[in-house]
mmCIF file of C-alpha atoms in Angstrom:
data_model
loop_
_atom_site.group_PDB
_atom_site.id
_atom_site.type_symbol
_atom_site.label_atom_id
_atom_site.label_comp_id
_atom_site.label_asym_id
_atom_site.label_seq_id
_atom_site.Cartn_x
_atom_site.Cartn_y
_atom_site.Cartn_z
ATOM 1 C CA MET A 26 -22.555 -25.605 27.006
ATOM 2 C CA THR A 27 -22.606 -26.261 22.783
ATOM 3 C CA CYS A 28 -20.440 -23.962 20.365
ATOM 4 C CA LYS A 29 -22.780 -21.407 18.889
ATOM 5 C CA ASN A 30 -20.808 -21.553 15.336
ATOM 6 C CA CYS A 31 -21.018 -25.415 14.677
ATOM 7 C CA ALA A 32 -22.899 -26.547 17.849
ATOM 8 C CA ASN A 33 -20.038 -28.696 19.298
ATOM 9 C CA THR A 34 -20.059 -29.851 23.091
ATOM 10 C CA LEU A 35 -17.868 -27.428 24.790
ATOM 11 C CA SER A 36 -16.706 -27.994 28.429
ATOM 12 C CA SER A 37 -16.932 -24.494 30.636
ATOM 13 C CA ASP A 38 -13.587 -23.815 30.538
ATOM 14 C CA PHE A 39 -12.949 -23.874 26.889
ATOM 15 C CA SER A 40 -11.969 -20.200 25.561
ATOM 16 C CA PHE A 41 -12.088 -21.882 22.108
ATOM 17 C CA CYS A 42 -13.978 -24.757 20.036
ATOM 18 C CA PRO A 43 -11.577 -27.213 19.338
ATOM 19 C CA SER A 44 -13.514 -28.368 16.112
ATOM 20 C CA CYS A 45 -14.222 -24.977 14.404
ATOM 21 C CA GLY A 46 -11.659 -22.747 16.465
ATOM 22 C CA ALA A 47 -14.026 -20.103 16.994
ATOM 23 C CA LYS A 48 -13.899 -17.881 20.252
ATOM 24 C CA VAL A 49 -16.348 -18.864 22.981
ATOM 25 C CA VAL A 50 -18.162 -16.015 23.969
ATOM 26 C CA SER A 51 -20.210 -16.296 27.309
ATOM 27 C CA LYS A 52 -20.490 -12.450 28.466
ATOM 28 C CA ARG A 53 -22.687 -9.646 26.956
ATOM 29 C CA ILE A 54 -21.015 -7.177 24.211
ATOM 30 C CA THR A 55 -19.840 -4.179 26.267
ATOM 31 C CA ALA A 56 -18.380 -1.134 24.970
ATOM 32 C CA LYS A 57 -14.752 -2.324 25.796
ATOM 33 C CA SER A 58 -15.176 -5.980 24.313
ATOM 34 C CA LEU A 59 -16.766 -4.411 21.136
ATOM 35 C CA ILE A 60 -13.750 -2.286 20.441
ATOM 36 C CA SER A 61 -11.127 -4.828 21.403
ATOM 37 C CA ASP A 62 -12.868 -7.412 19.213
ATOM 38 C CA PHE A 63 -13.036 -4.605 16.268
ATOM 39 C CA PHE A 64 -8.876 -4.068 16.517
ATOM 40 C CA GLU A 65 -8.671 -7.936 16.986
ATOM 41 C CA ARG A 66 -10.313 -8.961 13.827
ATOM 42 C CA TYR A 67 -9.188 -6.164 11.359
ATOM 43 C CA PHE A 68 -6.482 -5.223 12.915
ATOM 44 C CA ASN A 69 -4.751 -7.885 14.997
ATOM 45 C CA LEU A 70 -3.135 -5.550 17.047
ATOM 46 C CA ASP A 71 -2.047 -7.999 19.538
ATOM 47 C CA ASN A 72 1.529 -6.787 18.704
ATOM 48 C CA THR A 73 1.264 -9.072 15.754
ATOM 49 C CA PHE A 74 0.288 -5.592 13.478
ATOM 50 C CA PHE A 75 3.801 -3.719 14.602
ATOM 51 C CA LYS A 76 5.774 -6.671 14.703
ATOM 52 C CA THR A 77 4.969 -7.247 11.351
ATOM 53 C CA LEU A 78 5.893 -3.582 10.324
ATOM 54 C CA TRP A 79 8.720 -3.537 11.944
ATOM 55 C CA ASN A 80 10.342 -6.788 10.280
ATOM 56 C CA MET A 81 9.144 -5.495 7.079
ATOM 57 C CA LEU A 82 11.559 -2.783 7.862
ATOM 58 C CA VAL A 83 14.536 -4.472 9.386
ATOM 59 C CA LYS A 84 14.285 -8.239 8.359
ATOM 60 C CA PRO A 85 11.522 -8.421 5.673
ATOM 61 C CA GLN A 86 12.528 -11.801 4.123
ATOM 62 C CA GLU A 87 11.143 -13.418 7.383
ATOM 63 C CA VAL A 88 7.720 -11.713 7.275
ATOM 64 C CA CYS A 89 7.429 -12.571 3.106
ATOM 65 C CA GLY A 90 9.168 -16.134 3.239
ATOM 66 C CA GLY A 91 7.429 -16.892 6.390
ATOM 67 C CA TYR A 92 4.395 -16.478 5.022
ATOM 68 C CA ILE A 93 5.124 -18.395 2.120
ATOM 69 C CA ASN A 94 6.467 -21.292 3.763
ATOM 70 C CA GLY A 95 3.271 -21.490 5.929
ATOM 71 C CA LEU A 96 4.283 -18.898 8.883
ATOM 72 C CA ARG A 97 0.376 -17.365 9.538
ATOM 73 C CA LYS A 98 0.470 -16.774 13.159
ATOM 74 C CA LYS A 99 3.460 -14.381 13.880
ATOM 75 C CA TYR A 100 2.702 -11.757 11.319
ATOM 76 C CA LEU A 101 -0.416 -10.443 9.877
ATOM 77 C CA ASN A 102 -1.316 -11.863 6.743
ATOM 78 C CA PRO A 103 -1.186 -9.693 3.458
ATOM 79 C CA VAL A 104 -4.813 -9.416 2.681
ATOM 80 C CA SER A 105 -5.166 -7.769 6.376
ATOM 81 C CA MET A 106 -2.396 -5.563 5.493
ATOM 82 C CA LEU A 107 -3.904 -4.304 2.131
ATOM 83 C CA ALA A 108 -6.944 -3.612 3.757
ATOM 84 C CA ILE A 109 -5.249 -1.390 6.550
ATOM 85 C CA ALA A 110 -3.021 0.223 3.642
ATOM 86 C CA LEU A 111 -6.578 1.154 2.014
ATOM 87 C CA THR A 112 -8.078 2.056 5.196
ATOM 88 C CA THR A 113 -5.303 4.579 5.647
ATOM 89 C CA SER A 114 -5.166 5.921 2.072
ATOM 90 C CA GLY A 115 -8.717 6.829 1.909
ATOM 91 C CA LEU A 116 -7.941 8.683 5.458
ATOM 92 C CA ILE A 117 -5.128 10.687 3.633
ATOM 93 C CA LEU A 118 -7.716 11.343 0.818
ATOM 94 C CA PHE A 119 -9.915 12.577 3.182
ATOM 95 C CA PHE A 120 -7.766 14.770 4.790
ATOM 96 C CA MET A 121 -6.078 16.351 1.798
ATOM 97 C CA LYS A 122 -9.933 16.892 0.259
ATOM 98 C CA LYS A 123 -11.430 18.534 3.366
ATOM 99 C CA VAL A 124 -8.389 20.182 5.201
ATOM 100 C CA ALA A 125 -5.583 20.731 2.600
ATOM 101 C CA TRP A 126 -7.201 21.496 -0.619
ATOM 102 C CA GLY A 127 -7.961 24.982 -0.429
ATOM 103 C CA LYS A 128 -4.201 25.711 0.595
ATOM 104 C CA ILE A 129 -2.518 24.276 -2.623
ATOM 105 C CA ASP A 130 -1.076 26.415 -5.176
ATOM 106 C CA PHE A 131 -1.817 23.790 -8.259
ATOM 107 C CA SER A 132 -0.167 26.456 -10.762
ATOM 108 C CA LYS A 133 3.295 25.517 -8.946
ATOM 109 C CA ILE A 134 3.085 21.996 -9.643
ATOM 110 C CA SER A 135 5.626 21.477 -12.518
ATOM 111 C CA TYR A 136 5.112 17.628 -13.116
ATOM 112 C CA ALA A 137 1.517 17.740 -14.100
ATOM 113 C CA GLN A 138 0.765 21.158 -15.768
ATOM 114 C CA THR A 139 -2.239 21.743 -18.355
ATOM 115 C CA SER A 140 -2.998 24.990 -20.391
ATOM 116 C CA ASN A 141 -4.479 26.305 -17.199
ATOM 117 C CA PRO A 142 -2.268 26.084 -14.561
ATOM 118 C CA GLN A 143 -4.154 26.104 -11.749
ATOM 119 C CA GLU A 144 -7.784 24.535 -12.737
ATOM 120 C CA GLY A 145 -6.327 22.364 -15.240
ATOM 121 C CA THR A 146 -3.910 21.055 -12.870
ATOM 122 C CA GLU A 147 -6.438 20.847 -10.217
ATOM 123 C CA LYS A 148 -8.640 19.526 -12.512
ATOM 124 C CA ILE A 149 -6.166 16.368 -13.064
ATOM 125 C CA PHE A 150 -5.326 15.541 -9.338
ATOM 126 C CA SER A 151 -9.034 15.863 -8.386
ATOM 127 C CA ALA A 152 -10.049 13.205 -11.084
ATOM 128 C CA SER A 153 -7.091 11.090 -10.308
ATOM 129 C CA MET A 154 -7.864 10.699 -6.864
ATOM 130 C CA GLU A 155 -11.230 9.492 -7.519
ATOM 131 C CA TYR A 156 -9.161 5.837 -9.008
ATOM 132 C CA SER A 157 -6.678 6.303 -6.712
ATOM 133 C CA SER A 158 -7.191 2.827 -5.088
ATOM 134 C CA LEU A 159 -7.227 0.991 -8.753
ATOM 135 C CA ILE A 160 -3.907 2.937 -9.464
ATOM 136 C CA TYR A 161 -2.413 1.440 -6.140
ATOM 137 C CA PHE A 162 -3.878 -1.827 -6.898
ATOM 138 C CA LEU A 163 -1.885 -1.953 -10.363
ATOM 139 C CA TYR A 164 1.690 -1.249 -8.969
ATOM 140 C CA ILE A 165 1.425 -4.721 -7.162
ATOM 141 C CA PRO A 166 1.687 -6.562 -10.666
ATOM 142 C CA ILE A 167 4.349 -4.378 -11.877
ATOM 143 C CA ILE A 168 6.411 -4.691 -8.728
ATOM 144 C CA THR A 169 5.827 -8.473 -9.035
ATOM 145 C CA LEU A 170 6.807 -8.770 -12.355
ATOM 146 C CA ALA A 171 9.865 -7.003 -11.918
ATOM 147 C CA SER A 172 11.098 -8.985 -8.628
ATOM 148 C CA TYR A 173 10.195 -12.189 -10.387
ATOM 149 C CA LEU A 174 12.405 -11.416 -13.153
ATOM 150 C CA VAL A 175 15.118 -9.798 -11.537
ATOM 151 C CA PHE A 176 15.102 -10.858 -7.693
ATOM 152 C CA ASN A 177 14.446 -14.576 -7.881
ATOM 153 C CA ARG A 178 17.210 -16.514 -6.472
ATOM 154 C CA LYS A 179 14.984 -18.541 -4.382
ATOM 155 C CA LYS A 180 12.896 -19.908 -7.371
ATOM 156 C CA TYR A 181 9.647 -18.314 -6.083
ATOM 157 C CA ASN A 182 6.806 -18.454 -8.207
ATOM 158 C CA LEU A 183 4.724 -15.809 -9.617
ATOM 159 C CA PRO A 184 1.622 -15.931 -6.684
ATOM 160 C CA GLU A 185 4.482 -16.003 -4.269
ATOM 161 C CA HIS A 186 6.280 -12.839 -5.712
ATOM 162 C CA VAL A 187 2.680 -11.534 -5.299
ATOM 163 C CA ILE A 188 2.889 -11.716 -1.688
ATOM 164 C CA ILE A 189 6.274 -10.364 -1.550
ATOM 165 C CA SER A 190 5.287 -7.026 -3.598
ATOM 166 C CA THR A 191 1.842 -6.637 -1.661
ATOM 167 C CA TYR A 192 3.756 -6.440 1.941
ATOM 168 C CA SER A 193 6.256 -4.265 0.436
ATOM 169 C CA LEU A 194 3.824 -1.939 -0.799
ATOM 170 C CA THR A 195 1.122 -2.012 2.010
ATOM 171 C CA SER A 196 4.260 -1.352 4.639
ATOM 172 C CA PHE A 197 5.235 1.534 2.941
ATOM 173 C CA SER A 198 1.908 2.735 2.872
ATOM 174 C CA ILE A 199 0.936 2.159 6.331
ATOM 175 C CA ILE A 200 4.343 3.500 7.642
ATOM 176 C CA SER A 201 4.376 6.649 5.496
ATOM 177 C CA THR A 202 0.982 7.581 6.659
ATOM 178 C CA VAL A 203 2.044 9.641 9.584
ATOM 179 C CA TYR A 204 4.385 11.625 7.275
ATOM 180 C CA ALA A 205 1.703 12.118 5.074
ATOM 181 C CA VAL A 206 -0.623 13.554 7.281
ATOM 182 C CA LEU A 207 1.953 15.735 8.833
ATOM 183 C CA LEU A 208 3.054 17.076 5.547
ATOM 184 C CA LEU A 209 -0.593 17.777 4.690
ATOM 185 C CA ALA A 210 -1.389 19.403 7.872
ATOM 186 C CA LEU A 211 1.485 21.592 8.070
ATOM 187 C CA SER A 212 2.482 22.068 4.350
ATOM 188 C CA PRO A 213 0.025 20.900 1.930
ATOM 189 C CA GLN A 214 2.102 22.595 -0.843
ATOM 190 C CA MET A 215 5.366 20.443 0.413
ATOM 191 C CA TYR A 216 3.224 17.196 -0.166
ATOM 192 C CA VAL A 217 2.234 17.927 -3.604
ATOM 193 C CA ASP A 218 5.275 18.954 -4.849
ATOM 194 C CA THR A 219 7.254 16.251 -3.436
ATOM 195 C CA ALA A 220 4.651 13.238 -4.641
ATOM 196 C CA LEU A 221 7.169 12.103 -7.443
ATOM 197 C CA ILE A 222 10.027 11.739 -4.573
ATOM 198 C CA TYR A 223 7.277 9.645 -2.516
ATOM 199 C CA VAL A 224 6.869 7.337 -5.537
ATOM 200 C CA VAL A 225 10.405 6.954 -5.816
ATOM 201 C CA ILE A 226 10.952 6.113 -2.445
ATOM 202 C CA MET A 227 8.083 3.957 -2.442
ATOM 203 C CA ILE A 228 10.158 1.909 -5.262
ATOM 204 C CA LEU A 229 13.495 1.802 -3.642
ATOM 205 C CA PHE A 230 11.883 0.432 -0.143
ATOM 206 C CA CYS A 231 10.139 -2.338 -2.583
ATOM 207 C CA MET A 232 12.997 -3.178 -4.159
ATOM 208 C CA TYR A 233 14.617 -3.844 -0.756
ATOM 209 C CA VAL A 234 12.320 -6.053 0.105
ATOM 210 C CA ALA A 235 12.698 -7.808 -3.221
ATOM 211 C CA ILE A 236 16.446 -8.185 -2.711
ATOM 212 C CA LYS A 237 16.296 -9.215 0.592
ATOM 213 C CA ASN A 238 13.858 -11.921 -0.381
ATOM 214 C CA SER A 239 16.678 -13.026 -2.929
ATOM 215 C CA PRO A 240 20.230 -12.863 -1.510
ATOM 216 C CA CYS A 241 22.365 -12.365 -4.538
ATOM 217 C CA SER A 242 26.239 -11.152 -4.973
ATOM 218 C CA TYR A 243 27.320 -7.353 -5.028
ATOM 219 C CA ALA A 244 28.603 -7.670 -8.453
ATOM 220 C CA SER A 245 25.064 -9.196 -9.795
ATOM 221 C CA LEU A 246 23.226 -5.897 -8.126
ATOM 222 C CA LEU A 247 25.320 -3.518 -10.815
ATOM 223 C CA TRP A 248 22.738 -5.243 -13.506
ATOM 224 C CA ARG A 249 20.000 -6.314 -11.204
ATOM 225 C CA ILE A 250 19.225 -3.029 -9.522
ATOM 226 C CA PRO A 251 18.981 -1.058 -13.499
ATOM 227 C CA SER A 252 17.099 -4.121 -14.503
ATOM 228 C CA PHE A 253 14.397 -3.614 -11.619
ATOM 229 C CA LEU A 254 14.268 -0.006 -11.982
ATOM 230 C CA MET A 255 13.881 0.036 -16.089
ATOM 231 C CA ILE A 256 10.604 -2.549 -15.587
ATOM 232 C CA VAL A 257 8.898 -0.589 -12.647
ATOM 233 C CA PHE A 258 9.717 2.572 -14.671
ATOM 234 C CA ILE A 259 8.123 1.344 -17.748
ATOM 235 C CA GLY A 260 5.136 0.026 -15.573
ATOM 236 C CA TYR A 261 4.773 3.380 -14.040
ATOM 237 C CA MET A 262 4.781 4.657 -17.501
ATOM 238 C CA GLY A 263 1.872 2.462 -18.395
ATOM 239 C CA ILE A 264 0.093 3.412 -15.286
ATOM 240 C CA SER A 265 0.133 6.940 -16.027
ATOM 241 C CA ILE A 266 -1.065 6.377 -19.569
ATOM 242 C CA PHE A 267 -3.616 4.207 -18.575
ATOM 243 C CA THR A 268 -4.982 6.909 -16.106
ATOM 244 C CA MET A 269 -4.692 9.515 -18.574
ATOM 245 C CA ILE A 270 -6.929 7.493 -20.965
ATOM 246 C CA ILE A 271 -9.537 6.494 -18.170
ATOM 247 C CA LEU A 272 -9.571 10.336 -17.421
ATOM 248 C CA PHE A 273 -10.727 11.336 -21.115
ATOM 249 C CA LEU A 274 -13.016 7.957 -21.626
ATOM 250 C CA THR A 275 -15.001 9.265 -18.737
ATOM 251 C CA GLY A 276 -14.782 13.189 -19.190
ATOM 252 C CA ASP A 277 -13.188 14.078 -16.181
ATOM 253 C CA LEU A 278 -10.166 15.452 -18.874
ATOM 254 C CA ASN A 279 -10.772 16.744 -22.722
ATOM 255 C CA ILE A 280 -8.162 17.756 -24.939
ATOM 256 C CA GLN A 281 -9.130 21.597 -24.226
ATOM 257 C CA ASP A 282 -7.320 20.902 -21.063
ATOM 258 C CA PHE A 283 -4.115 20.982 -22.941
ATOM 259 C CA VAL A 284 -4.452 23.271 -25.785
ATOM 260 C CA PRO A 285 -1.994 25.959 -25.354
ATOM 261 C CA LYS A 286 -4.577 28.820 -24.661
ATOM 262 C CA LYS A 287 -3.846 32.111 -27.333
#
């Protein structure tokens, strides 16, 4: 028997090829094996996925520090976490547009008002959702920079802080999916009304992960926490301005949306 991937000679009792590491497949594809292969390949749900999420809540330094120091099998890698987070975010957007959209009174949303409280605000939300993946990606360099400048007692380099911020953002996004879906099903209005609170909690979680990955004295937290939040706030405002510019350039928004009606 030979490996179908590298043509290396295999013993009949091999489960994996010793040369390339590929799994030896000798049986025909069935519905069960297809589903199992899908989850193993994209979600790696052999307890690794749930172990990663749980430890990101209680011991994030082990997940992030482990990956940085070469640990690859124990926890799900950050690229897979990002893929899953984008998938769950897409699910939430689909659920919001197809199920919850018609139940939202956009005129009551105080933090995104235009001259037309209903149609104008709805227009902003609809257009912003089209670029939600881009906006999500922009948070990664902001959290990375903040943690690199403020929480870096272990002297991690910038790419290593990218790993930490990716793990923290994706973990929060995946865990909060259940909350988002339930709230959209039960009270879509509350979901959009509390969107800013959601962002604040996300930032606080990222800061918690950064602190766990850079142990420091309680006294130093008195200046580190405000510094971290200030950098992230500046970045958040930058994302907001950038998003508005994109919406104007693409024609999704125009000046008339903000001109007070007579």
